[in-house]
Tab-separated table of C-alpha atoms and ligand atoms in Angstrom:
chain	number	residue	atom	x	y	z
A	1365	MET	CA	-4.807	-27.798	-2.247
A	1366	ILE	CA	-7.229	-25.658	-0.170
A	1367	LYS	CA	-8.759	-22.784	-2.400
A	1368	GLY	CA	-10.514	-19.706	-1.391
A	1369	LYS	CA	-14.336	-19.958	-0.959
A	1370	PHE	CA	-15.930	-17.766	-3.412
A	1371	PRO	CA	-19.808	-17.247	-4.385
A	1372	THR	CA	-19.301	-18.818	-8.017
A	1373	ASP	CA	-23.296	-19.077	-8.379
A	1374	LYS	CA	-23.400	-15.545	-7.968
A	1375	PHE	CA	-20.690	-14.625	-10.401
A	1376	GLN	CA	-22.507	-16.489	-13.473
A	1377	SER	CA	-24.555	-13.637	-14.309
A	1378	LEU	CA	-21.380	-10.843	-14.097
A	1379	GLU	CA	-19.124	-9.716	-16.768
A	1380	THR	CA	-15.688	-10.583	-16.275
A	1381	PRO	CA	-13.091	-9.309	-15.237
A	1382	PHE	CA	-13.809	-7.906	-11.758
A	1383	TYR	CA	-12.629	-7.332	-8.120
A	1384	TYR	CA	-14.162	-8.987	-5.716
A	1385	TYR	CA	-13.556	-8.046	-2.131
A	1386	ASP	CA	-14.244	-10.270	1.137
A	1387	MET	CA	-15.333	-7.762	3.273
A	1388	ASP	CA	-15.393	-10.108	6.323
A	1389	LEU	CA	-11.792	-10.511	5.984
A	1390	LEU	CA	-11.300	-6.756	5.378
A	1391	ARG	CA	-13.058	-6.221	8.919
A	1392	GLU	CA	-11.246	-9.139	10.530
A	1393	THR	CA	-7.839	-7.682	9.499
A	1394	LEU	CA	-8.898	-4.108	10.603
A	1395	LYS	CA	-9.745	-5.419	13.665
A	1396	THR	CA	-6.862	-7.273	14.390
A	1397	VAL	CA	-4.831	-3.876	13.549
A	1398	LYS	CA	-7.058	-2.090	16.030
A	1399	LYS	CA	-6.571	-4.664	18.675
A	1400	GLU	CA	-2.869	-4.569	18.416
A	1401	THR	CA	-2.446	-0.986	18.521
A	1402	GLU	CA	-5.105	0.310	20.943
A	1403	ASN	CA	-3.775	1.101	24.675
A	1404	LYS	CA	-0.580	1.815	22.870
A	1405	LYS	CA	0.887	5.392	21.401
A	1406	TYR	CA	0.462	4.125	17.936
A	1407	SER	CA	-1.525	5.542	15.230
A	1408	ILE	CA	-2.395	4.370	12.112
A	1409	HIS	CA	-3.033	5.938	8.815
A	1410	TYR	CA	-4.143	3.846	5.735
A	1411	ALA	CA	-2.199	4.496	2.729
A	1412	LEU	CA	-4.855	5.026	-0.026
A	1413	LYS	CA	-2.826	4.316	-2.809
A	1414	ALA	CA	-3.042	0.661	-2.222
A	1415	ASN	CA	-6.700	0.833	-2.638
A	1416	ALA	CA	-8.879	4.049	-2.934
A	1417	ASN	CA	-12.337	2.140	-3.822
A	1418	PRO	CA	-14.850	4.299	-1.775
A	1419	LEU	CA	-16.607	0.990	-0.194
A	1420	ILE	CA	-13.072	-0.180	1.109
A	1421	LEU	CA	-12.022	3.483	2.342
A	1422	LYS	CA	-15.347	4.081	4.227
A	1423	GLU	CA	-15.016	0.507	6.104
A	1424	ILE	CA	-11.220	1.712	6.928
A	1425	ALA	CA	-12.307	5.074	8.091
A	1426	ALA	CA	-15.320	3.552	10.512
A	1427	TYR	CA	-12.212	1.993	12.160
A	1428	GLY	CA	-11.189	5.342	13.307
A	1429	PHE	CA	-7.950	5.285	11.334
A	1430	GLY	CA	-6.271	8.006	9.680
A	1431	ALA	CA	-5.365	8.287	6.038
A	1432	ASP	CA	-1.785	8.692	4.556
A	1433	CYS	CA	-2.198	10.333	0.933
A	1434	VAL	CA	0.223	10.819	-1.909
A	1435	SER	CA	-1.911	13.076	-4.165
A	1436	GLY	CA	-4.179	16.250	-3.894
A	1437	ASN	CA	-7.341	14.020	-5.104
A	1438	GLU	CA	-6.280	11.378	-2.449
A	1439	ILE	CA	-6.838	13.906	0.081
A	1440	LEU	CA	-10.076	14.807	-1.634
A	1441	ARG	CA	-11.170	11.246	-1.841
A	1442	ALA	CA	-10.310	10.299	1.825
A	1443	LEU	CA	-12.244	13.391	2.889
A	1444	GLN	CA	-15.162	12.213	0.812
A	1445	CYS	CA	-15.210	8.849	2.256
A	1446	GLY	CA	-15.039	9.935	5.972
A	1447	PHE	CA	-11.431	10.420	7.055
A	1448	PRO	CA	-11.441	13.428	9.170
A	1449	ALA	CA	-8.694	16.086	7.949
A	1450	SER	CA	-7.173	16.039	11.095
A	1451	LYS	CA	-6.048	12.574	10.409
A	1452	ILE	CA	-4.837	12.940	7.036
A	1453	ALA	CA	-1.051	13.035	6.229
A	1454	PHE	CA	0.292	13.981	2.783
A	1455	ALA	CA	3.447	12.422	1.263
A	1456	GLY	CA	5.059	12.486	-1.970
A	1457	VAL	CA	8.102	13.724	-3.944
A	1458	GLY	CA	6.058	15.982	-6.379
A	1459	LYS	CA	3.459	18.015	-4.720
A	1460	THR	CA	2.132	20.731	-6.763
A	1461	ASP	CA	0.747	24.138	-5.673
A	1462	ARG	CA	-2.656	23.024	-6.370
A	1463	GLU	CA	-2.174	20.044	-4.116
A	1464	ILE	CA	-0.435	21.782	-1.569
A	1465	LYS	CA	-3.385	24.381	-1.522
A	1466	ILE	CA	-5.561	21.319	-1.172
A	1467	GLY	CA	-4.029	20.266	2.200
A	1468	LEU	CA	-3.630	24.121	3.929
A	1469	ASP	CA	-7.518	24.679	2.785
A	1470	ASN	CA	-8.629	21.730	4.547
A	1471	ASP	CA	-6.030	22.088	7.466
A	1472	ILE	CA	-4.678	18.553	7.179
A	1473	PHE	CA	-2.781	16.836	9.896
A	1474	CYS	CA	0.718	16.626	8.492
A	1475	PHE	CA	2.949	17.550	5.295
A	1476	ASN	CA	5.660	14.966	4.937
A	1477	VAL	CA	8.155	16.932	3.152
A	1478	GLU	CA	10.639	15.191	1.021
A	1479	SER	CA	12.566	18.104	-0.450
A	1480	LEU	CA	13.962	21.616	0.436
A	1481	PRO	CA	12.277	22.919	-2.739
A	1482	GLU	CA	9.189	21.635	-1.753
A	1483	MET	CA	9.306	22.923	2.173
A	1484	GLU	CA	10.063	26.424	0.463
A	1485	ALA	CA	6.576	25.817	-1.996
A	1486	ILE	CA	4.815	24.974	1.097
A	1487	GLU	CA	6.247	27.697	3.552
A	1488	ARG	CA	5.656	30.476	0.554
A	1489	LEU	CA	1.992	29.003	-0.044
A	1490	ALA	CA	1.210	28.798	3.622
A	1491	SER	CA	2.502	32.073	4.393
A	1492	GLU	CA	0.244	33.668	1.456
A	1493	THR	CA	-3.089	32.363	3.299
A	1494	GLY	CA	-1.305	33.495	6.737
A	1495	LYS	CA	-1.791	29.913	8.197
A	1496	THR	CA	1.010	27.839	10.267
A	1497	THR	CA	1.114	24.184	8.911
A	1498	ARG	CA	2.629	21.261	10.458
A	1499	ILE	CA	5.180	19.376	8.689
A	1500	ALA	CA	7.377	15.975	9.215
A	1501	LEU	CA	10.704	15.503	7.562
A	1502	ARG	CA	10.704	12.315	5.341
A	1503	ILE	CA	14.467	11.260	5.800
A	1504	ASN	CA	15.910	8.640	3.597
A	1505	PRO	CA	17.303	6.464	6.217
A	1506	ASN	CA	19.530	4.209	3.705
A	1507	VAL	CA	17.995	1.134	5.202
A	1508	ASP	CA	17.655	-1.814	2.811
A	1509	ALA	CA	14.258	-3.188	2.485
A	1510	HIS	CA	15.436	-6.490	0.953
A	1511	THR	CA	12.648	-6.230	-1.489
A	1512	HIS	CA	12.287	-5.843	-5.424
A	1513	LYS	CA	14.388	-2.786	-6.509
A	1514	TYR	CA	10.992	-0.796	-7.756
A	1515	ILE	CA	9.538	-0.963	-4.368
A	1516	THR	CA	12.755	-0.154	-2.415
A	1517	THR	CA	12.617	3.468	-1.320
A	1518	GLY	CA	14.702	4.041	1.487
A	1519	LEU	CA	18.090	3.639	0.031
A	1520	GLU	CA	20.511	6.799	-0.607
A	1521	GLU	CA	20.243	8.023	-4.029
A	1522	ASN	CA	16.501	7.408	-4.226
A	1523	LYS	CA	13.909	10.125	-5.661
A	1524	PHE	CA	12.125	10.058	-2.189
A	1525	GLY	CA	12.947	11.819	1.205
A	1526	LEU	CA	15.813	14.087	2.318
A	1527	ASN	CA	19.121	12.837	2.738
A	1528	GLU	CA	20.964	13.667	5.833
A	1529	PRO	CA	23.083	16.106	4.350
A	1530	ASP	CA	20.257	18.230	3.741
A	1531	LEU	CA	19.118	18.617	7.324
A	1532	PRO	CA	20.909	21.421	8.507
A	1533	LYS	CA	19.421	23.538	5.968
A	1534	ALA	CA	16.023	22.127	6.629
A	1535	ILE	CA	16.314	23.141	10.381
A	1536	GLU	CA	17.482	26.506	9.243
A	1537	LEU	CA	14.518	27.188	6.955
A	1538	ILE	CA	11.986	26.132	9.363
A	1539	SER	CA	13.604	28.270	12.340
A	1540	ARG	CA	13.331	31.116	10.113
A	1541	SER	CA	9.877	30.411	9.199
A	1542	SER	CA	6.573	31.442	11.372
A	1543	HIS	CA	4.321	29.218	9.137
A	1544	LEU	CA	6.087	25.837	9.480
A	1545	GLN	CA	5.844	23.782	12.394
A	1546	LEU	CA	8.079	20.850	12.588
A	1547	ILE	CA	6.141	17.736	14.516
A	1548	GLY	CA	8.223	14.732	13.371
A	1549	MET	CA	10.081	12.522	11.385
A	1550	HIS	CA	9.085	10.414	8.442
A	1551	PHE	CA	10.418	7.364	6.946
A	1552	HIS	CA	9.007	4.831	4.488
A	1553	ILE	CA	11.954	2.314	3.360
A	1554	GLY	CA	10.021	0.134	0.651
A	1555	SER	CA	6.897	-2.547	0.598
A	1556	GLN	CA	6.263	-6.064	0.754
A	1557	ILE	CA	9.110	-6.068	3.579
A	1558	THR	CA	9.074	-9.762	5.226
A	1559	ASP	CA	12.572	-9.647	6.450
A	1560	MET	CA	11.860	-8.070	9.743
A	1561	SER	CA	15.238	-7.121	10.228
A	1562	SER	CA	14.901	-4.392	7.857
A	1563	PHE	CA	12.602	-2.757	10.117
A	1564	GLU	CA	14.775	-3.611	13.031
A	1565	ASN	CA	17.535	-1.364	11.165
A	1566	LEU	CA	15.151	1.332	10.838
A	1567	CYS	CA	14.170	1.390	14.452
A	1568	VAL	CA	17.817	1.927	15.201
A	1569	LYS	CA	18.303	4.636	12.618
A	1570	ALA	CA	15.366	6.485	13.853
A	1571	LEU	CA	16.581	6.621	17.198
A	1572	GLU	CA	20.119	7.940	15.893
A	1573	LEU	CA	18.563	10.894	14.193
A	1574	GLN	CA	16.253	11.514	16.831
A	1575	ASN	CA	19.607	11.981	19.029
A	1576	TRP	CA	20.995	14.149	16.310
A	1577	PHE	CA	18.018	16.444	16.119
A	1578	SER	CA	18.010	16.544	20.006
A	1579	GLY	CA	21.316	17.791	19.815
A	1580	ARG	CA	20.295	20.745	18.386
A	1581	GLY	CA	17.387	21.429	20.642
A	1582	ILE	CA	14.565	19.802	18.716
A	1583	SER	CA	12.241	17.066	19.728
A	1584	PHE	CA	9.323	15.331	17.841
A	1585	GLU	CA	5.868	14.562	18.627
A	1586	ILE	CA	5.732	11.920	16.107
A	1587	ILE	CA	7.886	9.320	14.570
A	1588	ASN	CA	6.244	8.046	11.363
A	1589	VAL	CA	7.652	4.725	10.274
A	1590	GLY	CA	5.751	4.278	7.142
A	1591	GLY	CA	4.236	1.227	5.709
A	1592	GLY	CA	5.622	-1.808	3.937
A	1593	LEU	CA	4.729	-4.879	6.051
A	1594	GLY	CA	4.513	-7.672	3.408
A	1595	ILE	CA	1.879	-10.401	3.020
A	1596	ASN	CA	2.182	-13.823	2.046
A	1597	TYR	CA	1.173	-13.905	-1.904
A	1598	HIS	CA	2.216	-17.820	-1.623
A	1599	HIS	CA	-0.631	-19.139	0.963
A	1600	PRO	CA	-3.442	-16.512	0.527
A	1601	ASN	CA	-5.601	-19.713	2.232
A	1602	HIS	CA	-3.626	-20.627	4.959
A	1603	CYS	CA	-2.095	-17.055	6.140
A	1604	PRO	CA	-5.057	-14.520	5.269
A	1605	ILE	CA	-3.893	-12.007	7.996
A	1606	ALA	CA	-0.255	-10.567	8.103
A	1607	ASP	CA	1.399	-10.945	11.382
A	1608	PHE	CA	0.503	-7.613	12.858
A	1609	GLU	CA	1.265	-8.970	16.184
A	1610	ALA	CA	5.222	-9.326	15.501
A	1611	TYR	CA	5.395	-6.349	13.329
A	1612	PHE	CA	3.950	-4.022	16.325
A	1613	ARG	CA	5.759	-6.095	19.239
A	1614	LEU	CA	8.887	-5.564	17.302
A	1615	PHE	CA	8.567	-1.650	17.192
A	1616	GLY	CA	7.613	-1.646	20.845
A	1617	LYS	CA	10.972	-3.431	21.532
A	1618	TYR	CA	13.483	-1.244	19.137
A	1619	LEU	CA	11.728	1.929	19.335
A	1620	LYS	CA	11.458	3.242	22.720
A	1621	LEU	CA	9.196	6.213	22.635
A	1622	GLN	CA	10.045	9.432	24.646
A	1623	GLU	CA	7.093	10.658	26.814
A	1624	ASN	CA	4.322	12.337	24.692
A	1625	GLN	CA	5.567	11.094	21.611
A	1626	THR	CA	3.214	8.879	19.281
A	1627	LEU	CA	4.498	6.343	16.745
A	1628	HIS	CA	2.570	6.643	13.265
A	1629	PHE	CA	2.237	3.668	11.054
A	1630	GLU	CA	1.324	4.040	7.385
A	1631	LEU	CA	0.171	0.372	6.350
A	1632	GLY	CA	-1.346	-0.190	2.858
A	1633	ARG	CA	-0.673	-3.548	1.361
A	1634	SER	CA	-1.257	-5.499	4.809
A	1635	VAL	CA	-4.675	-4.087	5.192
A	1636	VAL	CA	-6.261	-4.591	1.719
A	1637	ALA	CA	-4.048	-7.062	-0.283
A	1638	PRO	CA	-5.661	-10.207	1.106
A	1639	CYS	CA	-9.195	-9.353	0.845
A	1640	GLY	CA	-9.088	-8.991	-2.868
A	1641	SER	CA	-9.213	-11.315	-5.756
A	1642	LEU	CA	-9.163	-10.391	-9.454
A	1643	ILE	CA	-11.759	-12.488	-11.043
A	1644	SER	CA	-11.583	-13.766	-14.805
A	1645	ARG	CA	-13.161	-15.998	-17.159
A	1646	ALA	CA	-10.597	-18.202	-19.429
A	1647	THR	CA	-11.160	-17.204	-22.957
A	1648	TYR	CA	-9.075	-19.916	-24.357
A	1649	VAL	CA	-7.066	-22.648	-23.850
A	1650	LYS	CA	-3.964	-22.797	-26.377
A	1651	GLU	CA	-1.887	-25.883	-26.843
A	1652	GLY	CA	1.969	-24.556	-27.465
A	1653	ILE	CA	4.735	-26.502	-28.484
A	1654	SER	CA	5.935	-27.804	-25.039
A	1655	LYS	CA	3.378	-25.824	-23.062
A	1656	LYS	CA	-0.162	-24.857	-22.657
A	1657	PHE	CA	-1.583	-21.428	-22.232
A	1658	LEU	CA	-4.584	-20.473	-20.219
A	1659	ILE	CA	-5.659	-17.199	-21.975
A	1660	LEU	CA	-7.510	-15.057	-19.493
A	1661	ASP	CA	-10.356	-12.338	-20.203
A	1662	ALA	CA	-8.239	-10.263	-17.532
A	1663	GLY	CA	-4.558	-8.790	-18.131
A	1664	MET	CA	-2.237	-6.738	-17.004
A	1665	THR	CA	-4.505	-3.233	-17.484
A	1666	ASP	CA	-6.471	-5.204	-14.657
A	1667	LEU	CA	-3.629	-5.958	-12.279
A	1668	LEU	CA	-0.379	-4.534	-13.353
A	1669	ARG	CA	1.892	-6.229	-10.776
A	1670	PRO	CA	3.433	-9.079	-12.115
A	1671	ALA	CA	4.103	-7.260	-15.634
A	1672	LEU	CA	5.360	-4.225	-13.330
A	1673	TYR	CA	7.553	-6.149	-10.929
A	1674	GLN	CA	7.517	-9.657	-11.579
A	1675	ALA	CA	4.858	-10.127	-8.766
A	1676	TYR	CA	3.992	-13.677	-7.849
A	1677	HIS	CA	-0.100	-14.226	-7.099
A	1678	HIS	CA	-1.579	-17.430	-6.428
A	1679	ILE	CA	-4.044	-18.287	-9.235
A	1680	GLU	CA	-6.839	-20.837	-8.967
A	1681	ASN	CA	-9.509	-22.449	-11.099
A	1682	ILE	CA	-12.721	-21.943	-9.101
A	1683	SER	CA	-14.785	-23.595	-11.255
A	1684	SER	CA	-13.082	-26.844	-11.959
A	1685	GLY	CA	-12.256	-29.620	-9.392
A	1686	LYS	CA	-10.627	-31.912	-12.347
A	1687	GLU	CA	-7.060	-33.136	-12.157
A	1688	TYR	CA	-4.089	-30.567	-11.782
A	1689	GLU	CA	-2.365	-29.663	-15.039
A	1690	THR	CA	0.339	-26.894	-15.704
A	1691	TYR	CA	-0.632	-23.873	-17.559
A	1692	ASP	CA	0.983	-20.582	-18.498
A	1693	VAL	CA	-1.562	-18.340	-17.574
A	1694	VAL	CA	-1.856	-15.220	-19.448
A	1695	GLY	CA	-3.792	-12.060	-20.534
A	1696	PRO	CA	-5.337	-10.862	-24.038
A	1697	VAL	CA	-3.121	-7.501	-24.167
A	1698	CYS	CA	-0.474	-7.129	-26.807
A	1699	GLU	CA	2.600	-6.924	-24.150
A	1700	SER	CA	5.047	-10.129	-23.961
A	1701	SER	CA	4.939	-9.174	-20.207
A	1702	ASP	CA	1.035	-9.593	-19.812
A	1703	VAL	CA	1.612	-12.849	-17.846
A	1704	PHE	CA	0.120	-13.570	-14.432
A	1705	GLY	CA	2.307	-16.820	-14.113
A	1706	GLU	CA	4.210	-19.408	-15.788
A	1707	ASN	CA	4.312	-23.273	-15.149
A	1708	ILE	CA	0.830	-22.785	-12.844
A	1709	SER	CA	-0.819	-25.927	-11.379
A	1710	LEU	CA	-4.444	-25.468	-11.870
A	1711	ASN	CA	-7.324	-27.797	-12.177
A	1712	GLN	CA	-7.745	-28.907	-15.787
A	1713	SER	CA	-9.490	-25.580	-17.278
A	1714	GLN	CA	-11.769	-24.931	-20.183
A	1715	ARG	CA	-13.357	-21.955	-21.639
A	1716	GLY	CA	-15.593	-20.192	-19.312
A	1717	ASP	CA	-14.158	-21.369	-16.169
A	1718	PHE	CA	-13.687	-18.677	-13.507
A	1719	ILE	CA	-9.910	-18.032	-12.551
A	1720	ALA	CA	-9.408	-16.184	-9.553
A	1721	ILE	CA	-6.070	-14.465	-9.034
A	1722	ARG	CA	-5.570	-13.927	-5.501
A	1723	SER	CA	-4.286	-10.951	-2.983
A	1724	ALA	CA	-5.048	-8.707	-5.423
A	1725	GLY	CA	-6.766	-6.223	-3.141
A	1726	ALA	CA	-3.632	-3.874	-2.823
A	1727	TYR	CA	-1.937	-2.082	-5.802
A	1728	GLY	CA	-4.586	-3.856	-8.356
A	1729	GLU	CA	-7.867	-1.684	-8.994
A	1730	THR	CA	-5.840	1.380	-8.124
A	1731	MET	CA	-3.180	0.647	-10.997
A	1732	ALA	CA	-5.523	-0.583	-13.775
A	1733	SER	CA	-5.497	1.380	-17.028
A	1734	ALA	CA	-7.482	1.713	-20.187
A	1735	TYR	CA	-4.344	0.302	-22.400
A	1736	ASN	CA	-5.630	-1.435	-25.348
A	1737	CYS	CA	-9.157	0.678	-24.986
A	1738	ARG	CA	-9.963	-1.893	-22.776
A	1739	GLU	CA	-12.866	-1.290	-19.940
A	1740	LEU	CA	-11.681	-0.545	-16.444
A	1741	PRO	CA	-12.503	-3.626	-14.171
A	1742	ALA	CA	-15.633	-3.396	-12.284
A	1743	SER	CA	-15.640	-4.036	-8.256
A	1744	TYR	CA	-17.991	-6.261	-6.314
A	1745	PHE	CA	-18.179	-6.920	-2.621
A	1746	SER	CA	-18.966	-9.925	-0.454
A	1747	ASP	CA	-21.690	-7.929	1.634
A	1748	SER	CA	-23.936	-6.771	-1.415
A	1749	LEU	CA	-23.317	-9.434	-4.099
B	1468	PLP	C1	3.134	3.525	-0.532
B	1468	PLP	C2	3.227	4.048	0.945
B	1468	PLP	C3	2.959	3.712	2.123
B	1468	PLP	C4	2.408	2.064	2.208
B	1468	PLP	O1	3.291	0.776	2.084
B	1468	PLP	P1	2.496	-0.125	1.819
B	1468	PLP	O2	3.568	-1.181	1.476
B	1468	PLP	O3	1.490	-0.870	1.025
B	1468	PLP	O4	2.268	-0.766	3.434
B	1468	PLP	C5	2.938	4.124	3.009
B	1468	PLP	N1	3.967	5.523	3.278
B	1468	PLP	C6	4.061	5.986	1.912
B	1468	PLP	C7	4.787	7.366	2.007
B	1468	PLP	C8	3.934	5.244	0.817
B	1468	PLP	O5	4.394	6.019	-0.182
């Protein structure tokens, strides 16, 4: 089995667990995205919620990408890390007045509006400041993303987005307001999508909706198809970069843009997941009745995805070259769901070995908690270790 390359000698003096980011891989990924989208009317907004570590954000901002934020504090973080306000979009179902004001005060690119009462709140706050603000309608396209139910967001009766029956009211509200400028449609159907036909269905639906709007004299500067491109969690060493070429080609084929129209993408996971690993030490090897447990010093508080949505992460013992054995790899937290993987094949492991949990750069560090009074994990970067 091929394993990832890690500077384990440099890890010796560090306390575990921590996140380790391969910055060369991040840059290769960003270059690939840039290459596949330049010379096209495509614009990339990186979704901060996947990883909001300032050093990661600065690197992404340096490539000229915009930011997709889902809270007021994410907007502030994006601004601090070099994303220009003119490239910040703000989504989320529960924007508070404080958060809307952060967006208005900084004159961000666009609010992606998810409900009628939210639109009324933005209109009221914008009129109080005398500003006109750009909005896009986040529409629930009722497209199945064929992914885990907790990360499916585009089916009907989901908390996200406006449903089609809301649209006539939305248009009416906008046409009555002198503070809202409608510039686009926004969609986001889910995350870790590997079935490309879901994106094809989204394109068909987006064009249908565009027709509906143009029948009412409304055209859009932007169509925003959200994020969701999946990565290969099973083979981090063979497939370190997602298939951006096929992804962007699909949209080129199925979503023909009008003159003066730009297609926006909000990529999160596919940009940052592969470059991050959670590095831990084995605390104990415990012989069970019919299994062996490898108990790590990292737990669900450091990387929640396996406990939250039964996510798979590839696990490697990066200290041992011994014969392979089978383990249940678990954390120390007092929850039965604190399990990183069952029946995992690892080089024979012992107390003190470094264990790498791969593809943890997205929805890893950002979801860390202090449950059980645990420390938040530190982060280190290949550039500066
Ligand atoms: C989470 C999110 C994204 C990013 O999704 P990924 O699957 O990480 O690419 C994009 N847009 C919105 C609105 C989101 O909530």
